[in-house]
Amino acid sequence: GAGVSQSPSNKVTEKGKDVELRCDPISGHTALYWYRQSLGQGLEFLIYFQGNSAPDKSGLPSDRFSAERTGGSVSTLTIQRTQQEDSAVYLCASSLGGQGNTGELFFGEGSRLTVL
Amino acid sequence: LAKTTQPISMDSYEGQEVNITCSHNNIATNDYITWYQQFPSQGPRFIIQGYKTKVTNEVASLFIPADRKSSTLSLPRVSLSDTAVYYCLVGAMDSSYKLIFGSGTRLLVRP
């Protein structure tokens, strides 16, 4: 696609429910990143993928968070048993990746999650 | 991982030049310096990137001293629409890297 696409744009859920957030990166981008941004705060790194593998998962806040990427394209961030502190905007970014690339990140518009 | 430090906020007036400095004392040899701009309810967007010396594009200039331990984003003649949060990001050039954003600088441009 023309840009990074995220869905849903807004999600309201009840505490304890599971949610899935989807990111469709720019075609051909091998690197994909997830960030979380709480209201008025900076970007908190969650996880990145190079292809389908995630070399570093240490940014995920707890074991309730997981992410996968299939086919080197679409990624899904899953939050199980949501808590109110999970309320935030979840941003996805993609990048060309690979040697010689300067790593410019292209961000989606984000998925705003509200846990009641 | 190179940690970055920026001022939390800055105020300016329309038509002025604004310089935002970012410190990154432990920058690595392969790291590039990239600045992003974020408006409310939007994802950040790329402004400018550099490795050393000076880079200029149609919206900004980036000054990087020889030791690369800091960088300065320069916005010439700001307008109200430049009110945003500006992030300095330091990361390796192949993008296979854990890219950590700093806390950002909230720029307010007044009439």
mmCIF file of C-alpha atoms in Angstrom:
data_model
loop_
_atom_site.group_PDB
_atom_site.id
_atom_site.type_symbol
_atom_site.label_atom_id
_atom_site.label_comp_id
_atom_site.label_asym_id
_atom_site.label_seq_id
_atom_site.Cartn_x
_atom_site.Cartn_y
_atom_site.Cartn_z
ATOM 1 C CA GLY A 1 0.000 0.000 0.000
ATOM 2 C CA ALA A 2 0.902 3.647 -0.129
ATOM 3 C CA GLY A 3 1.591 3.892 3.581
ATOM 4 C CA VAL A 4 1.514 1.955 6.821
ATOM 5 C CA SER A 5 -2.026 0.932 7.646
ATOM 6 C CA GLN A 6 -3.227 0.123 11.149
ATOM 7 C CA SER A 7 -6.525 -1.264 12.335
ATOM 8 C CA PRO A 8 -8.672 -0.686 14.192
ATOM 9 C CA SER A 9 -8.117 3.040 14.508
ATOM 10 C CA ASN A 10 -10.069 3.010 17.753
ATOM 11 C CA LYS A 11 -10.858 0.154 20.100
ATOM 12 C CA VAL A 12 -12.805 0.300 23.334
ATOM 13 C CA THR A 13 -12.784 -2.860 25.382
ATOM 14 C CA GLU A 14 -13.581 -4.056 28.848
ATOM 15 C CA LYS A 15 -10.950 -4.963 31.364
ATOM 16 C CA GLY A 16 -9.993 -8.613 31.043
ATOM 17 C CA LYS A 17 -10.814 -8.967 27.357
ATOM 18 C CA ASP A 18 -8.245 -9.803 24.694
ATOM 19 C CA VAL A 19 -7.531 -7.420 21.819
ATOM 20 C CA GLU A 20 -5.711 -7.730 18.518
ATOM 21 C CA LEU A 21 -4.152 -4.803 16.729
ATOM 22 C CA ARG A 22 -3.088 -5.116 13.129
ATOM 23 C CA CYS A 23 -0.342 -3.431 11.139
ATOM 24 C CA ASP A 24 0.061 -3.613 7.382
ATOM 25 C CA PRO A 25 3.484 -2.183 6.492
ATOM 26 C CA ILE A 26 4.626 -0.583 3.284
ATOM 27 C CA SER A 27 5.178 -3.220 0.638
ATOM 28 C CA GLY A 28 8.799 -4.372 0.527
ATOM 29 C CA HIS A 29 9.671 -3.079 3.994
ATOM 30 C CA THR A 30 11.399 -5.846 5.884
ATOM 31 C CA ALA A 31 11.660 -4.102 9.260
ATOM 32 C CA LEU A 32 8.557 -3.492 11.366
ATOM 33 C CA TYR A 33 8.282 -1.797 14.739
ATOM 34 C CA TRP A 34 5.613 -1.482 17.426
ATOM 35 C CA TYR A 35 5.564 1.426 19.860
ATOM 36 C CA ARG A 36 3.162 2.445 22.589
ATOM 37 C CA GLN A 37 2.340 6.041 23.404
ATOM 38 C CA SER A 38 0.362 6.934 26.513
ATOM 39 C CA LEU A 39 -1.445 10.253 26.659
ATOM 40 C CA GLY A 40 1.024 13.135 26.599
ATOM 41 C CA GLN A 41 4.018 10.818 26.750
ATOM 42 C CA GLY A 42 6.808 9.786 24.412
ATOM 43 C CA LEU A 43 7.097 6.614 22.362
ATOM 44 C CA GLU A 44 7.777 3.429 24.273
ATOM 45 C CA PHE A 45 9.505 0.746 22.197
ATOM 46 C CA LEU A 46 7.734 -2.619 22.317
ATOM 47 C CA ILE A 47 9.186 -4.923 19.674
ATOM 48 C CA TYR A 48 10.665 -4.998 16.206
ATOM 49 C CA PHE A 49 10.684 -7.568 13.445
ATOM 50 C CA GLN A 50 13.265 -8.179 10.773
ATOM 51 C CA GLY A 51 11.352 -10.307 8.333
ATOM 52 C CA ASN A 52 9.252 -12.679 10.412
ATOM 53 C CA SER A 53 11.596 -12.902 13.358
ATOM 54 C CA ALA A 54 11.705 -10.708 16.437
ATOM 55 C CA PRO A 55 15.306 -10.660 17.725
ATOM 56 C CA ASP A 56 14.456 -8.653 20.824
ATOM 57 C CA LYS A 57 11.203 -8.975 22.748
ATOM 58 C CA SER A 58 12.452 -7.314 25.906
ATOM 59 C CA GLY A 59 10.366 -4.189 25.298
ATOM 60 C CA LEU A 60 7.060 -5.989 25.722
ATOM 61 C CA PRO A 61 5.631 -4.760 29.067
ATOM 62 C CA SER A 62 4.415 -8.140 30.311
ATOM 63 C CA ASP A 63 3.678 -11.687 29.201
ATOM 64 C CA ARG A 64 0.159 -10.554 28.340
ATOM 65 C CA PHE A 65 1.637 -8.886 25.264
ATOM 66 C CA SER A 66 2.670 -10.853 22.212
ATOM 67 C CA ALA A 67 3.302 -10.068 18.571
ATOM 68 C CA GLU A 68 3.761 -12.005 15.409
ATOM 69 C CA ARG A 69 4.485 -11.302 11.799
ATOM 70 C CA THR A 70 3.705 -13.668 8.985
ATOM 71 C CA GLY A 71 4.886 -13.705 5.406
ATOM 72 C CA GLY A 72 7.213 -10.825 6.129
ATOM 73 C CA SER A 73 4.270 -8.483 5.908
ATOM 74 C CA VAL A 74 1.294 -8.047 8.242
ATOM 75 C CA SER A 75 1.925 -7.985 11.980
ATOM 76 C CA THR A 76 -0.488 -8.506 14.839
ATOM 77 C CA LEU A 77 -0.002 -7.236 18.378
ATOM 78 C CA THR A 78 -2.121 -9.158 20.862
ATOM 79 C CA ILE A 79 -2.890 -8.027 24.388
ATOM 80 C CA GLN A 80 -4.475 -10.648 26.602
ATOM 81 C CA ARG A 81 -6.561 -9.924 29.694
ATOM 82 C CA THR A 82 -6.369 -6.181 29.095
ATOM 83 C CA GLN A 83 -5.858 -3.828 32.026
ATOM 84 C CA GLN A 84 -6.688 -0.147 32.299
ATOM 85 C CA GLU A 85 -2.995 0.744 32.169
ATOM 86 C CA ASP A 86 -2.877 -0.754 28.676
ATOM 87 C CA SER A 87 -4.900 2.214 27.417
ATOM 88 C CA ALA A 88 -2.710 4.051 24.932
ATOM 89 C CA VAL A 89 -2.082 4.616 21.250
ATOM 90 C CA TYR A 90 -0.228 1.740 19.661
ATOM 91 C CA LEU A 91 1.910 2.867 16.737
ATOM 92 C CA CYS A 92 3.393 0.693 14.050
ATOM 93 C CA ALA A 93 6.257 1.715 11.789
ATOM 94 C CA SER A 94 8.048 0.034 8.933
ATOM 95 C CA SER A 95 11.396 0.536 7.302
ATOM 96 C CA LEU A 96 13.246 -0.842 4.301
ATOM 97 C CA GLY A 97 15.786 -2.574 6.498
ATOM 98 C CA GLY A 98 18.915 -4.293 5.331
ATOM 99 C CA GLN A 99 22.490 -3.161 4.928
ATOM 100 C CA GLY A 100 23.056 0.243 3.438
ATOM 101 C CA ASN A 101 19.636 1.523 4.389
ATOM 102 C CA THR A 102 19.491 4.571 6.614
ATOM 103 C CA GLY A 103 16.533 3.283 8.544
ATOM 104 C CA GLU A 104 13.891 5.969 8.013
ATOM 105 C CA LEU A 105 10.745 4.885 9.825
ATOM 106 C CA PHE A 106 7.318 5.292 8.258
ATOM 107 C CA PHE A 107 4.578 5.364 10.859
ATOM 108 C CA GLY A 108 0.919 4.491 10.689
ATOM 109 C CA GLU A 109 -1.772 6.628 12.291
ATOM 110 C CA GLY A 110 -1.959 4.336 15.303
ATOM 111 C CA SER A 111 -4.606 2.299 17.074
ATOM 112 C CA ARG A 112 -6.118 4.021 20.082
ATOM 113 C CA LEU A 113 -6.968 1.466 22.757
ATOM 114 C CA THR A 114 -9.229 2.331 25.666
ATOM 115 C CA VAL A 115 -9.730 -0.238 28.402
ATOM 116 C CA LEU A 116 -12.720 0.465 30.621
ATOM 117 C CA LEU B 1 22.204 1.657 22.702
ATOM 118 C CA ALA B 2 22.674 5.389 22.306
ATOM 119 C CA LYS B 3 20.460 7.277 24.746
ATOM 120 C CA THR B 4 19.284 10.744 23.773
ATOM 121 C CA THR B 5 18.537 13.793 25.895
ATOM 122 C CA GLN B 6 16.485 16.757 24.687
ATOM 123 C CA PRO B 7 14.841 19.769 26.339
ATOM 124 C CA ILE B 8 11.301 18.952 27.401
ATOM 125 C CA SER B 9 9.784 22.054 25.852
ATOM 126 C CA MET B 10 10.574 25.230 23.934
ATOM 127 C CA ASP B 11 8.608 28.341 23.086
ATOM 128 C CA SER B 12 9.063 30.506 20.035
ATOM 129 C CA TYR B 13 7.279 33.112 17.939
ATOM 130 C CA GLU B 14 6.299 33.016 14.318
ATOM 131 C CA GLY B 15 9.122 33.939 11.954
ATOM 132 C CA GLN B 16 11.902 33.074 14.387
ATOM 133 C CA GLU B 17 14.564 30.441 13.901
ATOM 134 C CA VAL B 18 14.341 27.566 16.367
ATOM 135 C CA ASN B 19 17.248 25.351 17.331
ATOM 136 C CA ILE B 20 16.630 22.129 19.259
ATOM 137 C CA THR B 21 19.678 20.297 20.554
ATOM 138 C CA CYS B 22 19.895 16.607 21.301
ATOM 139 C CA SER B 23 22.686 14.986 23.322
ATOM 140 C CA HIS B 24 23.805 11.455 22.479
ATOM 141 C CA ASN B 25 27.113 10.920 24.239
ATOM 142 C CA ASN B 26 27.462 7.198 23.521
ATOM 143 C CA ILE B 27 26.624 7.276 19.832
ATOM 144 C CA ALA B 28 28.137 4.351 17.931
ATOM 145 C CA THR B 29 30.143 4.479 14.721
ATOM 146 C CA ASN B 30 27.319 3.038 12.604
ATOM 147 C CA ASP B 31 24.590 5.209 14.109
ATOM 148 C CA TYR B 32 22.703 7.808 12.114
ATOM 149 C CA ILE B 33 20.874 10.741 13.709
ATOM 150 C CA THR B 34 17.280 11.179 12.642
ATOM 151 C CA TRP B 35 14.693 13.743 13.662
ATOM 152 C CA TYR B 36 10.963 13.162 13.605
ATOM 153 C CA GLN B 37 8.008 15.505 14.033
ATOM 154 C CA GLN B 38 4.738 14.461 15.640
ATOM 155 C CA PHE B 39 1.434 16.300 15.596
ATOM 156 C CA PRO B 40 -1.387 15.348 18.000
ATOM 157 C CA SER B 41 -3.270 12.197 17.022
ATOM 158 C CA GLN B 42 -0.760 11.361 14.294
ATOM 159 C CA GLY B 43 2.245 9.090 13.997
ATOM 160 C CA PRO B 44 5.678 10.720 13.849
ATOM 161 C CA ARG B 45 7.020 11.669 10.467
ATOM 162 C CA PHE B 46 10.587 11.958 9.219
ATOM 163 C CA ILE B 47 12.120 15.439 9.025
ATOM 164 C CA ILE B 48 15.824 15.020 8.402
ATOM 165 C CA GLN B 49 18.711 12.619 8.882
ATOM 166 C CA GLY B 50 22.455 12.975 9.045
ATOM 167 C CA TYR B 51 25.682 11.242 9.943
ATOM 168 C CA LYS B 52 28.130 14.121 10.334
ATOM 169 C CA THR B 53 28.638 17.826 9.541
ATOM 170 C CA LYS B 54 25.587 19.607 8.132
ATOM 171 C CA VAL B 55 22.543 18.427 6.242
ATOM 172 C CA THR B 56 19.868 20.702 4.811
ATOM 173 C CA ASN B 57 16.561 19.960 3.152
ATOM 174 C CA GLU B 58 13.503 21.995 2.290
ATOM 175 C CA VAL B 59 12.192 22.100 5.852
ATOM 176 C CA ALA B 60 15.175 22.007 8.221
ATOM 177 C CA SER B 61 18.909 21.846 8.766
ATOM 178 C CA LEU B 62 20.788 19.415 10.950
ATOM 179 C CA PHE B 63 24.119 20.350 12.468
ATOM 180 C CA ILE B 64 26.384 17.603 13.815
ATOM 181 C CA PRO B 65 29.769 18.452 15.366
ATOM 182 C CA ALA B 66 32.863 16.396 14.666
ATOM 183 C CA ASP B 67 32.558 14.306 17.848
ATOM 184 C CA ARG B 68 28.902 13.487 16.996
ATOM 185 C CA LYS B 69 27.942 13.541 20.667
ATOM 186 C CA SER B 70 25.179 16.017 19.992
ATOM 187 C CA SER B 71 23.105 17.355 17.126
ATOM 188 C CA THR B 72 21.006 20.437 16.533
ATOM 189 C CA LEU B 73 17.829 20.611 14.507
ATOM 190 C CA SER B 74 17.319 24.071 13.060
ATOM 191 C CA LEU B 75 13.894 25.205 11.857
ATOM 192 C CA PRO B 76 14.079 28.499 9.947
ATOM 193 C CA ARG B 77 11.249 31.008 10.266
ATOM 194 C CA VAL B 78 8.788 28.838 12.150
ATOM 195 C CA SER B 79 5.053 29.173 11.708
ATOM 196 C CA LEU B 80 2.135 28.183 13.925
ATOM 197 C CA SER B 81 1.908 24.889 12.054
ATOM 198 C CA ASP B 82 5.364 23.910 13.341
ATOM 199 C CA THR B 83 3.895 23.478 16.820
ATOM 200 C CA ALA B 84 4.575 19.797 17.477
ATOM 201 C CA VAL B 85 6.762 17.381 19.386
ATOM 202 C CA TYR B 86 10.206 16.802 17.913
ATOM 203 C CA TYR B 87 12.097 13.577 18.557
ATOM 204 C CA CYS B 88 15.762 12.873 18.082
ATOM 205 C CA LEU B 89 16.526 9.236 17.286
ATOM 206 C CA VAL B 90 19.918 7.598 17.091
ATOM 207 C CA GLY B 91 20.206 4.207 15.447
ATOM 208 C CA ALA B 92 22.209 1.938 13.197
ATOM 209 C CA MET B 93 21.965 2.377 9.454
ATOM 210 C CA ASP B 94 20.677 -1.044 8.599
ATOM 211 C CA SER B 95 17.561 -0.630 10.688
ATOM 212 C CA SER B 96 17.912 -4.087 12.226
ATOM 213 C CA TYR B 97 18.082 -2.423 15.534
ATOM 214 C CA LYS B 98 16.099 -1.574 18.623
ATOM 215 C CA LEU B 99 15.286 2.063 17.865
ATOM 216 C CA ILE B 100 14.568 3.903 21.102
ATOM 217 C CA PHE B 101 13.001 7.351 20.983
ATOM 218 C CA GLY B 102 13.843 9.946 23.603
ATOM 219 C CA SER B 103 11.203 11.932 25.431
ATOM 220 C CA GLY B 104 10.968 14.556 22.705
ATOM 221 C CA THR B 105 10.815 18.348 22.734
ATOM 222 C CA ARG B 106 7.416 19.997 22.734
ATOM 223 C CA LEU B 107 7.698 23.139 20.583
ATOM 224 C CA LEU B 108 5.047 25.806 20.931
ATOM 225 C CA VAL B 109 5.019 28.543 18.294
ATOM 226 C CA ARG B 110 3.107 31.639 19.331
ATOM 227 C CA PRO B 111 1.655 34.338 17.028
#
